[in-house]
Amino acid sequence: MRGAAGRFTAVTRRLVLWGFVVAALALVAWGVSTWVSPSTQCRGVQMTPGDVCTYSSTTDVGTTRTQTYEERVAAARQSAPVVIVLGLAAAGFGIHLALRDNQRQPDTTGQPSSDIGP
């Protein structure tokens, strides 16, 4: 017999699954916005075309590695498709699990209990 706790668990599972789908779709939206209009920062300061960012290292006292604004934007644009594909895959997986869970958990409201013996 499924009591109130069983229904709560099923509802919670569905909410978590659909929350996962929403989070994955938010990841897709973030990837698309990064791809369309990337913004880049250097240690918290917004960069503009022509700016250069020097790498900071926790082990080296002085570092000579630098990256231009254009290089940072190109790197962001290269990573955006990966974020989009992973977000779509996660959303598809979440939708699959949510729909499978709905098929596995039929609505039993209004039906007599099956644990009543003769």
PDB file of C-alpha atoms in Angstrom:
ATOM      1  CA  MET A   1       0.000   0.000   0.000  1.00  0.00           C
ATOM      2  CA  ARG A   2       1.301   3.433  -0.877  1.00  0.00           C
ATOM      3  CA  GLY A   3       0.694   5.946   1.841  1.00  0.00           C
ATOM      4  CA  ALA A   4       1.169   9.683   1.931  1.00  0.00           C
ATOM      5  CA  ALA A   5       4.944   9.195   2.232  1.00  0.00           C
ATOM      6  CA  GLY A   6       4.984   7.170  -1.009  1.00  0.00           C
ATOM      7  CA  ARG A   7       3.088   9.876  -2.878  1.00  0.00           C
ATOM      8  CA  PHE A   8       5.367  12.541  -1.442  1.00  0.00           C
ATOM      9  CA  THR A   9       8.401  10.603  -2.613  1.00  0.00           C
ATOM     10  CA  ALA A  10       7.004  10.231  -6.135  1.00  0.00           C
ATOM     11  CA  VAL A  11       6.126  13.936  -6.298  1.00  0.00           C
ATOM     12  CA  THR A  12       9.537  14.911  -4.957  1.00  0.00           C
ATOM     13  CA  ARG A  13      11.254  12.660  -7.502  1.00  0.00           C
ATOM     14  CA  ARG A  14       9.295  14.267 -10.338  1.00  0.00           C
ATOM     15  CA  LEU A  15      10.102  17.770  -9.096  1.00  0.00           C
ATOM     16  CA  VAL A  16      13.789  16.935  -8.842  1.00  0.00           C
ATOM     17  CA  LEU A  17      13.832  15.437 -12.337  1.00  0.00           C
ATOM     18  CA  TRP A  18      12.081  18.437 -13.886  1.00  0.00           C
ATOM     19  CA  GLY A  19      14.335  20.769 -11.875  1.00  0.00           C
ATOM     20  CA  PHE A  20      17.304  18.950 -13.422  1.00  0.00           C
ATOM     21  CA  VAL A  21      15.831  19.520 -16.893  1.00  0.00           C
ATOM     22  CA  VAL A  22      15.335  23.234 -16.177  1.00  0.00           C
ATOM     23  CA  ALA A  23      18.931  23.539 -14.930  1.00  0.00           C
ATOM     24  CA  ALA A  24      20.219  21.782 -18.049  1.00  0.00           C
ATOM     25  CA  LEU A  25      18.214  24.119 -20.286  1.00  0.00           C
ATOM     26  CA  ALA A  26      19.630  27.088 -18.355  1.00  0.00           C
ATOM     27  CA  LEU A  27      23.082  25.711 -19.142  1.00  0.00           C
ATOM     28  CA  VAL A  28      22.130  25.612 -22.832  1.00  0.00           C
ATOM     29  CA  ALA A  29      20.907  29.225 -22.673  1.00  0.00           C
ATOM     30  CA  TRP A  30      24.151  30.296 -20.994  1.00  0.00           C
ATOM     31  CA  GLY A  31      26.179  28.507 -23.692  1.00  0.00           C
ATOM     32  CA  VAL A  32      24.197  30.188 -26.462  1.00  0.00           C
ATOM     33  CA  SER A  33      24.575  33.629 -24.884  1.00  0.00           C
ATOM     34  CA  THR A  34      28.326  33.064 -24.467  1.00  0.00           C
ATOM     35  CA  TRP A  35      28.620  32.000 -28.074  1.00  0.00           C
ATOM     36  CA  VAL A  36      26.602  34.940 -29.419  1.00  0.00           C
ATOM     37  CA  SER A  37      27.990  37.679 -27.185  1.00  0.00           C
ATOM     38  CA  PRO A  38      31.012  36.594 -25.153  1.00  0.00           C
ATOM     39  CA  SER A  39      32.262  38.891 -22.448  1.00  0.00           C
ATOM     40  CA  THR A  40      35.630  38.383 -20.892  1.00  0.00           C
ATOM     41  CA  GLN A  41      37.282  39.507 -17.702  1.00  0.00           C
ATOM     42  CA  CYS A  42      40.814  39.581 -16.367  1.00  0.00           C
ATOM     43  CA  ARG A  43      40.815  39.009 -12.587  1.00  0.00           C
ATOM     44  CA  GLY A  44      37.371  40.573 -12.229  1.00  0.00           C
ATOM     45  CA  VAL A  45      37.947  43.559 -14.549  1.00  0.00           C
ATOM     46  CA  GLN A  46      35.962  43.702 -17.789  1.00  0.00           C
ATOM     47  CA  MET A  47      38.256  43.553 -20.823  1.00  0.00           C
ATOM     48  CA  THR A  48      37.777  45.506 -24.050  1.00  0.00           C
ATOM     49  CA  PRO A  49      39.358  44.998 -27.492  1.00  0.00           C
ATOM     50  CA  GLY A  50      43.091  45.649 -27.309  1.00  0.00           C
ATOM     51  CA  ASP A  51      43.448  44.712 -23.611  1.00  0.00           C
ATOM     52  CA  VAL A  52      46.008  42.138 -22.477  1.00  0.00           C
ATOM     53  CA  CYS A  53      45.726  39.877 -19.445  1.00  0.00           C
ATOM     54  CA  THR A  54      48.817  38.500 -17.724  1.00  0.00           C
ATOM     55  CA  TYR A  55      48.418  35.091 -16.157  1.00  0.00           C
ATOM     56  CA  SER A  56      48.817  34.917 -12.433  1.00  0.00           C
ATOM     57  CA  SER A  57      50.358  31.818 -10.930  1.00  0.00           C
ATOM     58  CA  THR A  58      50.387  30.490  -7.395  1.00  0.00           C
ATOM     59  CA  THR A  59      53.789  28.843  -7.894  1.00  0.00           C
ATOM     60  CA  ASP A  60      55.712  31.322 -10.067  1.00  0.00           C
ATOM     61  CA  VAL A  61      56.568  34.744  -8.694  1.00  0.00           C
ATOM     62  CA  GLY A  62      56.702  36.279 -12.149  1.00  0.00           C
ATOM     63  CA  THR A  63      54.996  34.947 -15.234  1.00  0.00           C
ATOM     64  CA  THR A  64      55.317  36.141 -18.781  1.00  0.00           C
ATOM     65  CA  ARG A  65      52.285  34.407 -20.250  1.00  0.00           C
ATOM     66  CA  THR A  66      49.711  36.848 -21.558  1.00  0.00           C
ATOM     67  CA  GLN A  67      46.429  36.531 -23.388  1.00  0.00           C
ATOM     68  CA  THR A  68      44.773  39.203 -25.490  1.00  0.00           C
ATOM     69  CA  TYR A  69      41.089  40.119 -25.411  1.00  0.00           C
ATOM     70  CA  GLU A  70      40.646  38.499 -28.805  1.00  0.00           C
ATOM     71  CA  GLU A  71      42.266  35.245 -27.634  1.00  0.00           C
ATOM     72  CA  ARG A  72      40.031  35.111 -24.555  1.00  0.00           C
ATOM     73  CA  VAL A  73      36.892  35.735 -26.634  1.00  0.00           C
ATOM     74  CA  ALA A  74      37.964  33.027 -29.106  1.00  0.00           C
ATOM     75  CA  ALA A  75      38.492  30.578 -26.230  1.00  0.00           C
ATOM     76  CA  ALA A  76      35.024  31.369 -24.857  1.00  0.00           C
ATOM     77  CA  ARG A  77      33.462  30.867 -28.289  1.00  0.00           C
ATOM     78  CA  GLN A  78      35.259  27.539 -28.699  1.00  0.00           C
ATOM     79  CA  SER A  79      33.943  26.208 -25.389  1.00  0.00           C
ATOM     80  CA  ALA A  80      30.337  27.355 -25.948  1.00  0.00           C
ATOM     81  CA  PRO A  81      29.356  24.477 -28.314  1.00  0.00           C
ATOM     82  CA  VAL A  82      30.589  21.940 -25.750  1.00  0.00           C
ATOM     83  CA  VAL A  83      28.451  23.556 -23.044  1.00  0.00           C
ATOM     84  CA  ILE A  84      25.431  23.601 -25.370  1.00  0.00           C
ATOM     85  CA  VAL A  85      25.803  19.941 -26.370  1.00  0.00           C
ATOM     86  CA  LEU A  86      26.303  18.803 -22.770  1.00  0.00           C
ATOM     87  CA  GLY A  87      23.295  20.865 -21.650  1.00  0.00           C
ATOM     88  CA  LEU A  88      21.106  19.379 -24.383  1.00  0.00           C
ATOM     89  CA  ALA A  89      22.293  15.868 -23.533  1.00  0.00           C
ATOM     90  CA  ALA A  90      21.562  16.419 -19.841  1.00  0.00           C
ATOM     91  CA  ALA A  91      18.123  17.871 -20.632  1.00  0.00           C
ATOM     92  CA  GLY A  92      17.318  14.934 -22.919  1.00  0.00           C
ATOM     93  CA  PHE A  93      18.424  12.471 -20.259  1.00  0.00           C
ATOM     94  CA  GLY A  94      16.324  14.239 -17.617  1.00  0.00           C
ATOM     95  CA  ILE A  95      13.255  14.287 -19.868  1.00  0.00           C
ATOM     96  CA  HIS A  96      13.740  10.586 -20.611  1.00  0.00           C
ATOM     97  CA  LEU A  97      13.926   9.770 -16.896  1.00  0.00           C
ATOM     98  CA  ALA A  98      10.934  11.958 -16.053  1.00  0.00           C
ATOM     99  CA  LEU A  99       8.752  10.411 -18.768  1.00  0.00           C
ATOM    100  CA  ARG A 100       9.861   6.902 -17.836  1.00  0.00           C
ATOM    101  CA  ASP A 101       9.053   7.656 -14.199  1.00  0.00           C
ATOM    102  CA  ASN A 102       5.552   8.806 -15.208  1.00  0.00           C
ATOM    103  CA  GLN A 103       4.962   5.533 -17.071  1.00  0.00           C
ATOM    104  CA  ARG A 104       6.286   3.480 -14.169  1.00  0.00           C
ATOM    105  CA  GLN A 105       4.208   5.313 -11.540  1.00  0.00           C
ATOM    106  CA  PRO A 106       0.568   5.080 -12.692  1.00  0.00           C
ATOM    107  CA  ASP A 107      -1.951   7.256 -10.910  1.00  0.00           C
ATOM    108  CA  THR A 108      -3.756   5.047  -8.400  1.00  0.00           C
ATOM    109  CA  THR A 109      -6.110   7.650  -6.951  1.00  0.00           C
ATOM    110  CA  GLY A 110      -9.665   6.478  -6.806  1.00  0.00           C
ATOM    111  CA  GLN A 111      -8.772   2.797  -7.128  1.00  0.00           C
ATOM    112  CA  PRO A 112      -9.451   0.356  -4.322  1.00  0.00           C
ATOM    113  CA  SER A 113      -6.516  -0.859  -2.277  1.00  0.00           C
ATOM    114  CA  SER A 114      -4.978  -4.113  -3.472  1.00  0.00           C
ATOM    115  CA  ASP A 115      -3.914  -5.264   0.009  1.00  0.00           C
ATOM    116  CA  ILE A 116      -7.387  -6.207   1.185  1.00  0.00           C
ATOM    117  CA  GLY A 117      -7.576  -9.964   1.565  1.00  0.00           C
ATOM    118  CA  PRO A 118     -10.594 -12.334   1.297  1.00  0.00           C
TER     119      PRO A 118
END
